[in-house]
Structure formats: C-alpha cells, structure tokens
PDB file of C-alpha atoms and ligand atoms in Angstrom:
ATOM      1  CA  MET A 146      76.745  73.986  27.193  1.00 56.00           C
ATOM      2  CA  SER A 147      74.814  72.256  24.411  1.00 73.00           C
ATOM      3  CA  GLY A 148      72.328  69.510  25.475  1.00 91.00           C
ATOM      4  CA  PHE A 149      74.386  67.031  23.655  1.00 95.00           C
ATOM      5  CA  ARG A 150      77.665  67.980  25.385  1.00 95.00           C
ATOM      6  CA  GLN A 151      75.796  68.101  28.628  1.00 94.00           C
ATOM      7  CA  ASN A 152      74.455  64.527  28.003  1.00 94.00           C
ATOM      8  CA  CYS A 153      77.922  63.167  27.111  1.00 94.00           C
ATOM      9  CA  THR A 154      79.657  64.614  30.078  1.00 91.00           C
ATOM     10  CA  ALA A 155      76.827  63.976  32.701  1.00 85.00           C
ATOM     11  CA  PHE A 156      77.888  60.177  32.928  1.00 76.00           C
ATOM     12  CA  ASP A 157      74.256  59.630  32.319  1.00 76.00           C
ATOM     13  CA  GLY A 158      74.358  57.097  29.319  1.00 88.00           C
ATOM     14  CA  VAL A 159      74.338  58.022  25.622  1.00 96.00           C
ATOM     15  CA  ILE A 160      74.167  55.463  22.914  1.00 97.00           C
ATOM     16  CA  GLY A 161      74.972  55.995  19.270  1.00 98.00           C
ATOM     17  CA  THR A 162      76.181  54.179  16.302  1.00 98.00           C
ATOM     18  CA  PHE A 163      78.899  54.653  13.407  1.00 98.00           C
ATOM     19  CA  SER A 164      77.597  55.923  10.220  1.00 98.00           C
ATOM     20  CA  ALA A 165      79.938  54.093   7.624  1.00 98.00           C
ATOM     21  CA  ILE A 166      77.633  54.108   4.683  1.00 98.00           C
ATOM     22  CA  PRO A 167      78.611  57.202   2.727  1.00 98.00           C
ATOM     23  CA  HIS A 168      75.170  58.515   1.907  1.00 98.00           C
ATOM     24  CA  PRO A 169      72.526  60.897   3.630  1.00 98.00           C
ATOM     25  CA  VAL A 170      69.860  58.173   2.940  1.00 98.00           C
ATOM     26  CA  ALA A 171      71.626  55.835   5.351  1.00 98.00           C
ATOM     27  CA  VAL A 172      71.916  58.712   7.866  1.00 98.00           C
ATOM     28  CA  GLU A 173      68.162  59.330   7.563  1.00 98.00           C
ATOM     29  CA  ILE A 174      67.391  55.717   8.117  1.00 98.00           C
ATOM     30  CA  THR A 175      69.677  55.500  11.053  1.00 98.00           C
ATOM     31  CA  ALA A 176      68.434  58.856  12.560  1.00 98.00           C
ATOM     32  CA  ALA A 177      64.867  57.692  12.291  1.00 98.00           C
ATOM     33  CA  ALA A 178      65.580  54.933  14.885  1.00 97.00           C
ATOM     34  CA  ALA A 179      66.359  57.868  17.307  1.00 97.00           C
ATOM     35  CA  PRO A 180      70.007  57.149  18.475  1.00 98.00           C
ATOM     36  CA  ASP A 181      71.292  59.665  20.956  1.00 97.00           C
ATOM     37  CA  PHE A 182      73.973  60.545  18.202  1.00 98.00           C
ATOM     38  CA  ILE A 183      75.660  59.233  15.207  1.00 98.00           C
ATOM     39  CA  CYS A 184      79.355  59.225  14.512  1.00 98.00           C
ATOM     40  CA  ILE A 185      80.298  59.551  10.845  1.00 99.00           C
ATOM     41  CA  ASP A 186      83.322  57.410  10.454  1.00 98.00           C
ATOM     42  CA  CYS A 187      86.005  59.002   8.249  1.00 98.00           C
ATOM     43  CA  GLU A 188      88.755  56.763   9.790  1.00 98.00           C
ATOM     44  CA  HIS A 189      87.555  53.344   8.386  1.00 98.00           C
ATOM     45  CA  ALA A 190      85.008  54.347   5.739  1.00 98.00           C
ATOM     46  CA  GLN A 191      85.685  56.173   2.530  1.00 98.00           C
ATOM     47  CA  ILE A 192      83.783  59.420   3.028  1.00 98.00           C
ATOM     48  CA  GLY A 193      84.842  62.707   1.542  1.00 96.00           C
ATOM     49  CA  ARG A 194      84.532  66.218   2.852  1.00 96.00           C
ATOM     50  CA  GLU A 195      81.546  67.272   0.881  1.00 97.00           C
ATOM     51  CA  ARG A 196      79.594  64.104   1.579  1.00 98.00           C
ATOM     52  CA  VAL A 197      80.334  64.471   5.320  1.00 98.00           C
ATOM     53  CA  GLU A 198      78.579  67.826   5.115  1.00 98.00           C
ATOM     54  CA  ASP A 199      75.542  66.313   3.559  1.00 98.00           C
ATOM     55  CA  MET A 200      75.440  63.513   6.029  1.00 98.00           C
ATOM     56  CA  ILE A 201      75.524  66.003   8.930  1.00 98.00           C
ATOM     57  CA  ARG A 202      72.575  67.893   7.202  1.00 98.00           C
ATOM     58  CA  ALA A 203      70.497  64.604   7.025  1.00 98.00           C
ATOM     59  CA  ALA A 204      71.214  64.090  10.721  1.00 98.00           C
ATOM     60  CA  ASP A 205      70.283  67.684  11.597  1.00 98.00           C
ATOM     61  CA  LEU A 206      66.997  67.197   9.772  1.00 97.00           C
ATOM     62  CA  HIS A 207      66.125  64.520  12.312  1.00 97.00           C
ATOM     63  CA  ARG A 208      67.701  66.533  15.269  1.00 97.00           C
ATOM     64  CA  VAL A 209      70.322  63.799  15.866  1.00 98.00           C
ATOM     65  CA  PRO A 210      73.672  65.134  16.748  1.00 98.00           C
ATOM     66  CA  ALA A 211      76.296  64.004  14.311  1.00 98.00           C
ATOM     67  CA  MET A 212      79.875  63.552  15.333  1.00 98.00           C
ATOM     68  CA  VAL A 213      82.670  62.801  13.007  1.00 98.00           C
ATOM     69  CA  ARG A 214      85.436  60.283  13.546  1.00 98.00           C
ATOM     70  CA  VAL A 215      88.388  62.060  11.815  1.00 98.00           C
ATOM     71  CA  PRO A 216      90.858  59.937   9.945  1.00 98.00           C
ATOM     72  CA  GLY A 217      93.843  60.958  12.059  1.00 98.00           C
ATOM     73  CA  HIS A 218      95.273  63.875  14.060  1.00 98.00           C
ATOM     74  CA  ALA A 219      95.664  66.441  11.293  1.00 98.00           C
ATOM     75  CA  PRO A 220      94.179  69.750  12.591  1.00 98.00           C
ATOM     76  CA  GLU A 221      92.651  70.410   9.089  1.00 98.00           C
ATOM     77  CA  ALA A 222      90.541  67.274   9.406  1.00 98.00           C
ATOM     78  CA  ILE A 223      89.115  68.334  12.602  1.00 98.00           C
ATOM     79  CA  ALA A 224      88.568  71.836  11.378  1.00 98.00           C
ATOM     80  CA  SER A 225      86.762  70.613   8.286  1.00 98.00           C
ATOM     81  CA  ALA A 226      84.274  68.332  10.248  1.00 98.00           C
ATOM     82  CA  LEU A 227      83.537  71.131  12.787  1.00 98.00           C
ATOM     83  CA  ASP A 228      83.169  73.719   9.941  1.00 98.00           C
ATOM     84  CA  ALA A 229      80.637  71.269   8.276  1.00 98.00           C
ATOM     85  CA  GLY A 230      78.525  71.546  11.496  1.00 98.00           C
ATOM     86  CA  ALA A 231      79.540  68.430  13.363  1.00 98.00           C
ATOM     87  CA  ALA A 232      78.350  68.352  17.064  1.00 98.00           C
ATOM     88  CA  GLY A 233      81.824  66.978  17.988  1.00 98.00           C
ATOM     89  CA  VAL A 234      84.798  64.994  16.785  1.00 98.00           C
ATOM     90  CA  LEU A 235      86.270  61.608  17.747  1.00 98.00           C
ATOM     91  CA  VAL A 236      90.078  61.615  17.438  1.00 98.00           C
ATOM     92  CA  PRO A 237      91.459  58.065  16.908  1.00 98.00           C
ATOM     93  CA  ARG A 238      94.716  56.534  18.305  1.00 98.00           C
ATOM     94  CA  VAL A 239      95.818  59.273  20.790  1.00 98.00           C
ATOM     95  CA  SER A 240      98.651  57.826  22.703  1.00 98.00           C
ATOM     96  CA  ASN A 241     100.290  60.620  24.681  1.00 98.00           C
ATOM     97  CA  ALA A 242      99.418  63.962  26.402  1.00 98.00           C
ATOM     98  CA  ASP A 243     100.931  65.945  23.434  1.00 98.00           C
ATOM     99  CA  GLU A 244      98.597  64.373  21.000  1.00 98.00           C
ATOM    100  CA  ALA A 245      95.631  64.884  23.357  1.00 98.00           C
ATOM    101  CA  ARG A 246      96.704  68.523  23.765  1.00 98.00           C
ATOM    102  CA  ALA A 247      96.933  68.852  19.865  1.00 98.00           C
ATOM    103  CA  ALA A 248      93.304  67.478  19.512  1.00 98.00           C
ATOM    104  CA  VAL A 249      92.055  70.056  22.056  1.00 98.00           C
ATOM    105  CA  ALA A 250      93.973  72.915  20.210  1.00 98.00           C
ATOM    106  CA  ALA A 251      92.351  71.902  16.868  1.00 98.00           C
ATOM    107  CA  SER A 252      88.859  71.664  18.310  1.00 98.00           C
ATOM    108  CA  ARG A 253      88.639  74.915  20.334  1.00 98.00           C
ATOM    109  CA  PHE A 254      88.792  78.486  19.253  1.00 98.00           C
ATOM    110  CA  PRO A 255      91.290  80.812  20.839  1.00 97.00           C
ATOM    111  CA  PRO A 256      92.075  81.352  23.576  1.00 96.00           C
ATOM    112  CA  ALA A 257      91.452  77.747  24.437  1.00 96.00           C
ATOM    113  CA  GLY A 258      92.883  76.440  21.241  1.00 97.00           C
ATOM    114  CA  ARG A 259      93.922  77.271  17.662  1.00 98.00           C
ATOM    115  CA  ARG A 260      90.790  76.420  15.628  1.00 98.00           C
ATOM    116  CA  GLY A 261      90.464  78.850  12.666  1.00 97.00           C
ATOM    117  CA  VAL A 262      87.393  81.118  12.172  1.00 95.00           C
ATOM    118  CA  GLY A 263      85.607  80.825   8.886  1.00 94.00           C
ATOM    119  CA  PRO A 264      82.317  81.259   7.192  1.00 96.00           C
ATOM    120  CA  GLY A 265      81.417  77.577   6.941  1.00 96.00           C
ATOM    121  CA  ARG A 266      78.126  75.822   7.541  1.00 98.00           C
ATOM    122  CA  ALA A 267      78.765  75.740  11.311  1.00 98.00           C
ATOM    123  CA  ALA A 268      78.809  79.586  11.235  1.00 98.00           C
ATOM    124  CA  GLY A 269      75.659  79.923   9.111  1.00 97.00           C
ATOM    125  CA  TYR A 270      77.818  80.612   6.097  1.00 98.00           C
ATOM    126  CA  GLY A 271      79.034  83.704   7.628  1.00 97.00           C
ATOM    127  CA  TYR A 272      75.751  85.040   9.085  1.00 98.00           C
ATOM    128  CA  ARG A 273      76.606  83.715  12.552  1.00 97.00           C
ATOM    129  CA  ILE A 274      80.350  83.977  13.020  1.00 97.00           C
ATOM    130  CA  ALA A 275      80.209  85.920  16.256  1.00 97.00           C
ATOM    131  CA  GLU A 276      77.608  83.587  17.766  1.00 97.00           C
ATOM    132  CA  THR A 277      79.567  80.614  16.729  1.00 97.00           C
ATOM    133  CA  LEU A 278      82.861  81.961  18.247  1.00 96.00           C
ATOM    134  CA  LYS A 279      81.060  82.514  21.507  1.00 96.00           C
ATOM    135  CA  SER A 280      79.185  79.182  21.779  1.00 96.00           C
ATOM    136  CA  ALA A 281      81.375  76.584  20.025  1.00 97.00           C
ATOM    137  CA  ASN A 282      84.008  76.089  22.837  1.00 97.00           C
ATOM    138  CA  GLU A 283      81.026  75.447  25.043  1.00 96.00           C
ATOM    139  CA  THR A 284      79.141  73.014  22.780  1.00 97.00           C
ATOM    140  CA  VAL A 285      81.462  70.971  20.635  1.00 98.00           C
ATOM    141  CA  VAL A 286      82.197  67.547  22.066  1.00 98.00           C
ATOM    142  CA  LEU A 287      85.877  66.365  21.904  1.00 98.00           C
ATOM    143  CA  ALA A 288      86.280  62.665  22.224  1.00 98.00           C
ATOM    144  CA  ILE A 289      89.656  60.973  21.962  1.00 98.00           C
ATOM    145  CA  GLN A 290      90.360  57.290  21.509  1.00 98.00           C
ATOM    146  CA  ILE A 291      92.537  55.278  23.670  1.00 98.00           C
ATOM    147  CA  GLU A 292      93.428  52.118  21.594  1.00 98.00           C
ATOM    148  CA  THR A 293      97.187  51.678  21.722  1.00 98.00           C
ATOM    149  CA  ALA A 294      99.478  50.069  24.232  1.00 98.00           C
ATOM    150  CA  GLU A 295     101.282  53.518  24.496  1.00 98.00           C
ATOM    151  CA  GLY A 296      97.896  55.199  25.217  1.00 98.00           C
ATOM    152  CA  LEU A 297      97.138  52.702  27.880  1.00 98.00           C
ATOM    153  CA  ALA A 298     100.532  53.277  29.474  1.00 98.00           C
ATOM    154  CA  ASN A 299     100.089  57.154  29.385  1.00 98.00           C
ATOM    155  CA  ILE A 300      96.416  57.048  30.390  1.00 98.00           C
ATOM    156  CA  GLU A 301      96.809  59.246  33.518  1.00 98.00           C
ATOM    157  CA  GLU A 302      98.604  62.038  31.681  1.00 98.00           C
ATOM    158  CA  ILE A 303      96.182  61.879  28.847  1.00 98.00           C
ATOM    159  CA  ALA A 304      93.095  61.916  31.110  1.00 98.00           C
ATOM    160  CA  ALA A 305      94.536  64.910  32.845  1.00 98.00           C
ATOM    161  CA  VAL A 306      94.450  67.036  29.686  1.00 98.00           C
ATOM    162  CA  GLU A 307      92.000  69.842  29.940  1.00 97.00           C
ATOM    163  CA  GLY A 308      89.436  70.396  27.103  1.00 97.00           C
ATOM    164  CA  ILE A 309      88.674  66.664  26.520  1.00 97.00           C
ATOM    165  CA  ASP A 310      85.051  65.654  27.143  1.00 97.00           C
ATOM    166  CA  VAL A 311      85.083  61.872  26.548  1.00 98.00           C
ATOM    167  CA  ILE A 312      87.787  59.201  26.618  1.00 98.00           C
ATOM    168  CA  PHE A 313      86.676  56.696  24.261  1.00 98.00           C
ATOM    169  CA  ILE A 314      88.110  53.104  24.173  1.00 98.00           C
ATOM    170  CA  GLY A 315      88.691  51.205  21.070  1.00 98.00           C
ATOM    171  CA  PRO A 316      88.858  47.534  21.975  1.00 98.00           C
ATOM    172  CA  GLY A 317      89.642  46.326  18.690  1.00 98.00           C
ATOM    173  CA  ASP A 318      92.922  48.271  18.144  1.00 98.00           C
ATOM    174  CA  LEU A 319      93.671  48.025  21.878  1.00 98.00           C
ATOM    175  CA  SER A 320      93.523  44.121  21.725  1.00 98.00           C
ATOM    176  CA  VAL A 321      95.920  44.120  18.822  1.00 98.00           C
ATOM    177  CA  THR A 322      98.543  46.288  20.333  1.00 98.00           C
ATOM    178  CA  ILE A 323      98.511  44.776  23.645  1.00 98.00           C
ATOM    179  CA  ASP A 324      98.493  41.331  22.180  1.00 96.00           C
ATOM    180  CA  ALA A 325      95.167  40.456  23.753  1.00 97.00           C
ATOM    181  CA  MET A 326      93.097  39.274  20.793  1.00 97.00           C
ATOM    182  CA  GLY A 327      90.464  36.511  20.863  1.00 96.00           C
ATOM    183  CA  PRO A 328      88.294  34.999  23.603  1.00 96.00           C
ATOM    184  CA  ALA A 329      91.350  33.412  25.319  1.00 97.00           C
ATOM    185  CA  ASN A 330      92.741  36.854  26.199  1.00 97.00           C
ATOM    186  CA  ALA A 331      89.333  38.482  27.017  1.00 97.00           C
ATOM    187  CA  ASP A 332      90.298  38.881  30.750  1.00 97.00           C
ATOM    188  CA  ARG A 333      93.366  40.842  29.886  1.00 97.00           C
ATOM    189  CA  LEU A 334      91.697  43.078  27.456  1.00 98.00           C
ATOM    190  CA  ASN A 335      88.814  43.730  29.947  1.00 98.00           C
ATOM    191  CA  ALA A 336      91.324  44.523  32.624  1.00 98.00           C
ATOM    192  CA  ALA A 337      92.947  47.076  30.324  1.00 98.00           C
ATOM    193  CA  ILE A 338      89.517  48.621  29.527  1.00 98.00           C
ATOM    194  CA  ARG A 339      88.752  48.895  33.265  1.00 98.00           C
ATOM    195  CA  ARG A 340      92.187  50.508  33.855  1.00 98.00           C
ATOM    196  CA  ILE A 341      91.423  53.243  31.266  1.00 98.00           C
ATOM    197  CA  ALA A 342      87.914  53.756  32.592  1.00 98.00           C
ATOM    198  CA  ASP A 343      89.071  54.049  36.155  1.00 98.00           C
ATOM    199  CA  ALA A 344      91.715  56.581  35.307  1.00 98.00           C
ATOM    200  CA  ALA A 345      89.452  58.659  33.072  1.00 98.00           C
ATOM    201  CA  ARG A 346      86.698  58.685  35.826  1.00 97.00           C
ATOM    202  CA  ALA A 347      89.399  59.733  38.356  1.00 97.00           C
ATOM    203  CA  ALA A 348      90.307  62.675  36.157  1.00 97.00           C
ATOM    204  CA  GLY A 349      86.577  63.629  35.954  1.00 96.00           C
ATOM    205  CA  LYS A 350      86.246  62.634  32.289  1.00 97.00           C
ATOM    206  CA  ALA A 351      83.240  60.579  30.816  1.00 97.00           C
ATOM    207  CA  VAL A 352      84.360  57.268  29.524  1.00 98.00           C
ATOM    208  CA  GLY A 353      83.203  55.657  26.144  1.00 98.00           C
ATOM    209  CA  LEU A 354      83.475  52.347  24.661  1.00 98.00           C
ATOM    210  CA  PHE A 355      82.915  50.742  21.221  1.00 98.00           C
ATOM    211  CA  ARG A 356      80.718  47.461  21.240  1.00 98.00           C
ATOM    212  CA  PRO A 357      79.911  45.522  18.183  1.00 97.00           C
ATOM    213  CA  ASP A 358      76.408  45.144  19.506  1.00 95.00           C
ATOM    214  CA  GLY A 359      74.470  46.123  22.595  1.00 94.00           C
ATOM    215  CA  SER A 360      74.504  42.803  24.445  1.00 95.00           C
ATOM    216  CA  ASP A 361      76.887  43.725  27.200  1.00 95.00           C
ATOM    217  CA  VAL A 362      76.310  47.457  27.646  1.00 96.00           C
ATOM    218  CA  ALA A 363      74.588  46.922  31.078  1.00 94.00           C
ATOM    219  CA  THR A 364      77.747  45.209  32.255  1.00 95.00           C
ATOM    220  CA  TRP A 365      80.103  47.966  31.198  1.00 96.00           C
ATOM    221  CA  GLU A 366      77.680  50.579  32.629  1.00 95.00           C
ATOM    222  CA  LYS A 367      78.704  49.134  36.077  1.00 94.00           C
ATOM    223  CA  ALA A 368      82.392  50.064  35.234  1.00 94.00           C
ATOM    224  CA  GLY A 369      81.421  53.716  34.992  1.00 95.00           C
ATOM    225  CA  ILE A 370      81.172  53.603  31.020  1.00 97.00           C
ATOM    226  CA  SER A 371      78.420  55.951  29.904  1.00 96.00           C
ATOM    227  CA  PHE A 372      79.131  56.725  26.199  1.00 97.00           C
ATOM    228  CA  TYR A 373      78.669  53.913  23.612  1.00 98.00           C
ATOM    229  CA  ILE A 374      79.061  53.557  19.985  1.00 98.00           C
ATOM    230  CA  ILE A 375      77.396  50.362  18.918  1.00 98.00           C
ATOM    231  CA  GLY A 376      78.391  48.801  15.626  1.00 98.00           C
ATOM    232  CA  SER A 377      77.615  50.803  12.505  1.00 98.00           C
ATOM    233  CA  ASP A 378      74.970  51.103   9.905  1.00 98.00           C
ATOM    234  CA  ALA A 379      76.963  48.754   7.603  1.00 98.00           C
ATOM    235  CA  MET A 380      77.475  46.190  10.472  1.00 98.00           C
ATOM    236  CA  MET A 381      73.712  46.326  11.278  1.00 97.00           C
ATOM    237  CA  LEU A 382      72.730  46.139   7.635  1.00 97.00           C
ATOM    238  CA  SER A 383      74.888  43.033   7.148  1.00 97.00           C
ATOM    239  CA  ALA A 384      73.668  41.358  10.374  1.00 96.00           C
ATOM    240  CA  GLY A 385      70.031  41.935   9.382  1.00 96.00           C
ATOM    241  CA  LEU A 386      70.480  40.686   5.917  1.00 97.00           C
ATOM    242  CA  ALA A 387      72.227  37.577   7.102  1.00 97.00           C
ATOM    243  CA  ALA A 388      69.574  36.827   9.654  1.00 96.00           C
ATOM    244  CA  GLY A 389      66.723  37.511   7.190  1.00 96.00           C
ATOM    245  CA  LEU A 390      68.166  35.356   4.515  1.00 95.00           C
ATOM    246  CA  LYS A 391      68.996  32.696   6.976  1.00 95.00           C
ATOM    247  CA  GLN A 392      65.387  32.700   8.283  1.00 95.00           C
ATOM    248  CA  ALA A 393      63.917  32.588   4.693  1.00 94.00           C
ATOM    249  CA  ARG A 394      66.124  29.587   3.736  1.00 94.00           C
ATOM    250  CA  SER A 395      65.196  27.768   6.890  1.00 92.00           C
ATOM    251  CA  GLU A 396      61.512  28.072   6.077  1.00 85.00           C
ATOM    252  CA  THR A 397      61.862  26.893   2.343  1.00 76.00           C
TER     253      THR A 397
HETATM  254  C1  3PY B1220      88.439  49.948  17.943  1.00 89.79           C
HETATM  255  O1  3PY B1220      87.902  49.125  18.447  1.00 89.79           O
HETATM  256  O2  3PY B1220      89.637  49.905  17.429  1.00 89.79           O
HETATM  257  C2  3PY B1220      87.764  51.128  17.426  1.00 89.79           C
HETATM  258  O3  3PY B1220      88.306  52.008  16.902  1.00 89.79           O
HETATM  259  C3  3PY B1220      86.218  51.153  17.692  1.00 89.79           C
HETATM  260  O4  3PY B1220      85.758  52.274  17.365  1.00 89.79           O
HETATM  261 MG1   MG B1221      90.244  51.585  16.350  1.00 89.79          MG
END
C-alpha cells in the first residue's frame, strides 16, 4: 500500500486543500505550504485534461500527492485522472451502492475492477505498465462523496461496498438536499454528518469532510473524521486578499 493510501485509511488525520486555480504555479505555491495532499477540483473549477496532468506534475515535484475530484461518474473521467498520475480520485454525488460499485470498477484494474490499461503518464509512458498493473490497486485512493439526501438514506449499503477507501462528506450539497441550510439548521446538518461518519466507521471506512477553513477540525476529529479538505487555493487567495486590503485601508 502506498504511504498516502495508508495515511488516508489509518484514521490518523490527513489535511489537504482543493486546487481550483487551473495552473501549475498555483499548485507549486500550495504544495510549498506542505499540505498532506491536494485535490484538483474538476467538478467546480474549469480545468481540462492536459492541464490536470501538468498540475499533477507540479505537485509531484514537491512530493505532495495529488488527487483529482472528477466532474461526475463517467468512467472515462476517472481513467483520465488516474492515467495522468493522480494519487487518487474523489467522486462526487454518490447516492447508492450501484454508483459506489461503478466508482470502484472505474478505479481498479481487473480483476477488482474494469480500469483500462494504457501507456499514460501513470505507467511511465509505457515503460512501467507491468509495475503499474501490479501496484495501482494497492496505491490509488478512492474517495466517494456523500452529499445527497439519497446518499444519506443509503449510507449503510454504500459504506459496505468493498474497494472504497474514504467516505467524504460534502456539507454544502448535503445541506441543500436535506433542506438544512444556514445557521438555524446547523444541528440537523451536523446530525446528518455524524450519522454518515458513524455508518462509515462501522463499515471500517475512513471518513472525510470538507470545511471552508480549519477552525473546527479538532471538533470533527472527535466524531472520528480523519480526512479533511480545507477550502481551496482560490478561497484562501480571496480571504488573504480581502484581509490584506482591509488591514491596509484601516491603517490609512
Ligand atoms: C460540498 O460541500 O458540497 C462539497 O462538495 C465540498 O467538497
Ligand atoms: Mg458538493
């Protein structure tokens, strides 16, 4: 098992951030801050296939594992991210066991799945196909997102699917689909997050959570959540800019 996959599944605590700015320079700046991993966001940022590969290259240079959040469930998108050399994939909006099993099939080489073999970057452009075939099923991290009312209702059967490493909770979409948006509904949303975390842990899966910032990670760690994506490079850039400008204006 790769060090990264081991860290993700050891319930030990890994903290990364989304890379939403579609450029390797942004990845290098992020990687230099030494996150445990980055997750290139192809669901909500406009990042094409070639650029994803260059962003993974930039992360590799700094020895920071790069996951890719794929735009949806298409096996081609998962294959493309893994062929580019991603350390893992994050599959959004998984709502039932069939979708979870499809994500496993797309992420794993036979016999565990149906991922196609090719001479991409992950296989050393053909120089290391045999080695990649041997190691990838043990090293690639598969995280799936629970963020719909249906996913919440089906959490036990989803969590039981073999081949998933991390059950990752998306509180933004979850709050919309269970009608629990805003501070007034925080208790209901938090109860849903805890229910997902408990079911995933009971099935032996690591649990992840998105937080816009790191202020309450210690609280959620107590609920058994060990894998965090904190904001994104774009969110931190805007927060830093706003704070810097506000400070400068208050001092003039
Ligand atoms: C959500 O909160 O919906 C997310 O997808 C966070 O990554
Ligand atoms: Mg979401």
